[in-house]
Amino acid sequence: MLEKGINYMVTAYDKREYDKKGCRMKQKMRKSVSTIGRIMAITLACVIFFSISLLPKATSCIGRLLYLGITDAQDQKIMAEVLCTMIGESTGTKVNVVKFKTLDECREEIRKGQLDLYIDYVCSGLISVLNVNGEKGQQSGPVTIENAAKAYSTVKHLSDKRFSLIWLKPVGYDNPSILTAPPAWLNGIPNSAVCVARRETLNRFPVLPRLINKLGDKIPNGAIEDLAKKKDLKVAVKAFLEERKLIRWAIQ
Amino acid sequence: MLKKGAVILIVLTWCAFSSGCRKSNVSSQKPLKICYMICNSLPESKARFEPISAYLSEQLKRPVESIYLNTQDVETVVQKKEVDFTHTNSILYVIFKEKYGASPISGEIRGRYGNKDAGTIIARSKSAIKTLQDLKGKSMIFGPSLAPMGFLAQYDLMLKNGINPDEDLSFYNIPGGSWKHEKVIYGVLFGAYDAGAAPRIDLDQMAAEGKINMDDFTIVAESEPVAYCTFAAMSHVDPALAQKVREILLNVTQEDTTLVGGEVLKILKSAGLARFIGVKDSDYDPIRQMLKRCKMSPYEEY
């Protein structure tokens, strides 16, 4: 290809020269320019191919990164900011936020090990976990859920057992709107928001469950509503965490 | 003419690729893969451990490939059986033993406690913090959370003395980036935090290098010394090969040298070691007890 290009240039040059003078001298020049071009092409090819042969193996950059899945819901965006700020400032670990259209997509990705964390809700999560085994259809409900604590302990137990996903402490607010038609067996149970993490991730970052659990009951409905009104969410979340002594500047 | 050019290019291509192949054909044996947990930073770890790999390669007469990974990423390659040996801290060794059947090859003599080290909780000497109980309500900076002497030992020490770091401290942080243990020590020295969790060996080393003066610090508490850095063989490694590697390491002397990047280097001096030492799995029982008390992997409870 390279040689072809150079040949083309040489030919074009030669043609112009022939048109002008048509002398024998130019024939010699053509030959020498053509030879130079070929030498250049070959040299360049040598450089390229020897460079290829000496290239090191591609290495992936494995860093201290966590992947947090969220949906487009307002509370999820707020929680993403809360977790990114808290984890980043307290542990120096960067959190990458990955957006999904639905919570089911988040659940699917974390079960496949593509995410480290996501935000779920106790009742929605319980229904989702039970759906996996087709237990939803049971009229009387799969388990007896008397109260919110029972709903939480049930979803925590089942998620860990089935998917090695750990439900950390509920952060305080609930999201009833996400459950459009709650089943009768979950009537009256708050749909508390919880950060859910892969067991493997928590094992490798032992400080993570300790840190996230500090958010337990610290973000009530009112706080989510207030934060949602703020223009600069990043600044508002940082101030919110500082006021509650959940973060302080870290040495970087 | 184009045909000739094409032929030349094909020949050159073949030459180029065959030169690459020849390079690897020099040592046609499958490389032995050693995964080194990055200690303070990648350059520091490479400077310390490349001579070990080079020496093992010379002695075993086969290529040895070094793989450097962050602490929390080492388990991935162990799980996938992508490495044959690991050089890690004692927490990772215990995890690899319990979950993947790894065996200890050697420990290393380094610092005042030999192949062990202790975790210290430090405060400035002018601080009012003199006992563990004084830490209540104070801020603290820990090392990385998979560090036996920078997090586990101190966390355990506090729990054993009735202080829950997650509830009783005003807050605690872990610094980002490299050289975390030094950042902890400087964080306390310059008053950014009331107390810090530092490995004893790092305090000693920084004092020896003139970076700090120990008179500026109070050692509020110190854990029992427990096993620290460890070479381990993965379960798929031929026991005879593991034994051979153990023998080579245990026989390295201060005078032994190897060639790394055209430079002749002393193996032990480069690694900052007095020597390697034989270890057995039960040496790690104190670490196991700490991990159990702190509910950390491989004994985690959530």
XYZ file of C-alpha atoms in Angstrom, chain A residues 77-163:
87
model
C -29.002 9.770 41.704
C -28.819 11.223 45.206
C -27.688 7.908 46.668
C -25.045 7.604 43.938
C -23.659 10.988 44.940
C -23.776 10.032 48.621
C -21.909 6.769 48.063
C -19.363 8.211 45.622
C -18.544 11.047 48.017
C -18.414 8.911 51.118
C -16.412 6.049 49.653
C -14.098 8.326 47.700
C -13.336 10.676 50.560
C -13.069 8.076 53.290
C -11.185 5.323 51.506
C -9.601 6.823 48.405
C -11.495 4.292 46.290
C -13.089 5.601 43.116
C -16.685 4.698 42.351
C -17.861 4.569 38.754
C -21.596 5.087 38.325
C -23.302 2.990 35.648
C -26.825 4.017 34.636
C -29.574 1.566 33.750
C -33.129 2.060 32.553
C -34.669 -0.207 35.142
C -33.889 -1.668 38.526
C -34.259 -5.140 37.056
C -31.338 -4.407 34.746
C -29.233 -3.386 37.763
C -30.204 -6.604 39.530
C -29.335 -8.684 36.492
C -25.922 -7.036 36.084
C -24.912 -7.372 39.721
C -25.962 -11.018 39.736
C -23.646 -11.512 36.763
C -20.827 -9.829 38.674
C -20.747 -6.796 36.389
C -21.507 -4.367 39.217
C -20.260 -4.111 42.798
C -23.105 -2.142 44.338
C -26.595 -0.890 43.598
C -29.541 0.591 45.477
C -32.640 -1.546 45.941
C -35.779 -1.440 48.079
C -36.810 -4.102 50.568
C -40.245 -5.006 49.186
C -39.321 -4.622 45.497
C -36.180 -6.626 46.096
C -38.052 -9.347 47.932
C -40.518 -9.729 45.070
C -37.641 -9.835 42.601
C -35.737 -12.491 44.552
C -38.832 -14.644 44.849
C -39.679 -14.217 41.158
C -36.432 -15.922 40.221
C -37.744 -19.205 41.515
C -41.308 -18.558 40.365
C -42.546 -18.261 43.923
C -44.531 -15.133 43.127
C -47.678 -17.041 42.226
C -48.245 -18.404 45.692
C -51.491 -16.872 46.888
C -50.681 -16.841 50.562
C -47.226 -15.422 49.981
C -43.938 -17.316 49.998
C -43.140 -16.452 53.592
C -45.004 -14.761 56.370
C -44.019 -11.112 56.429
C -45.391 -9.531 59.574
C -43.414 -6.324 59.532
C -40.629 -4.316 57.910
C -37.913 -6.009 59.942
C -39.070 -9.417 58.768
C -39.202 -8.237 55.151
C -35.647 -6.939 55.441
C -34.252 -10.051 57.132
C -35.972 -12.257 54.551
C -34.669 -10.427 51.495
C -31.197 -10.183 53.100
C -31.114 -13.918 53.751
C -32.470 -14.965 50.352
C -30.280 -12.588 48.323
C -27.147 -13.794 50.082
C -28.098 -17.439 49.757
C -29.128 -17.265 46.121
C -26.827 -14.611 44.663
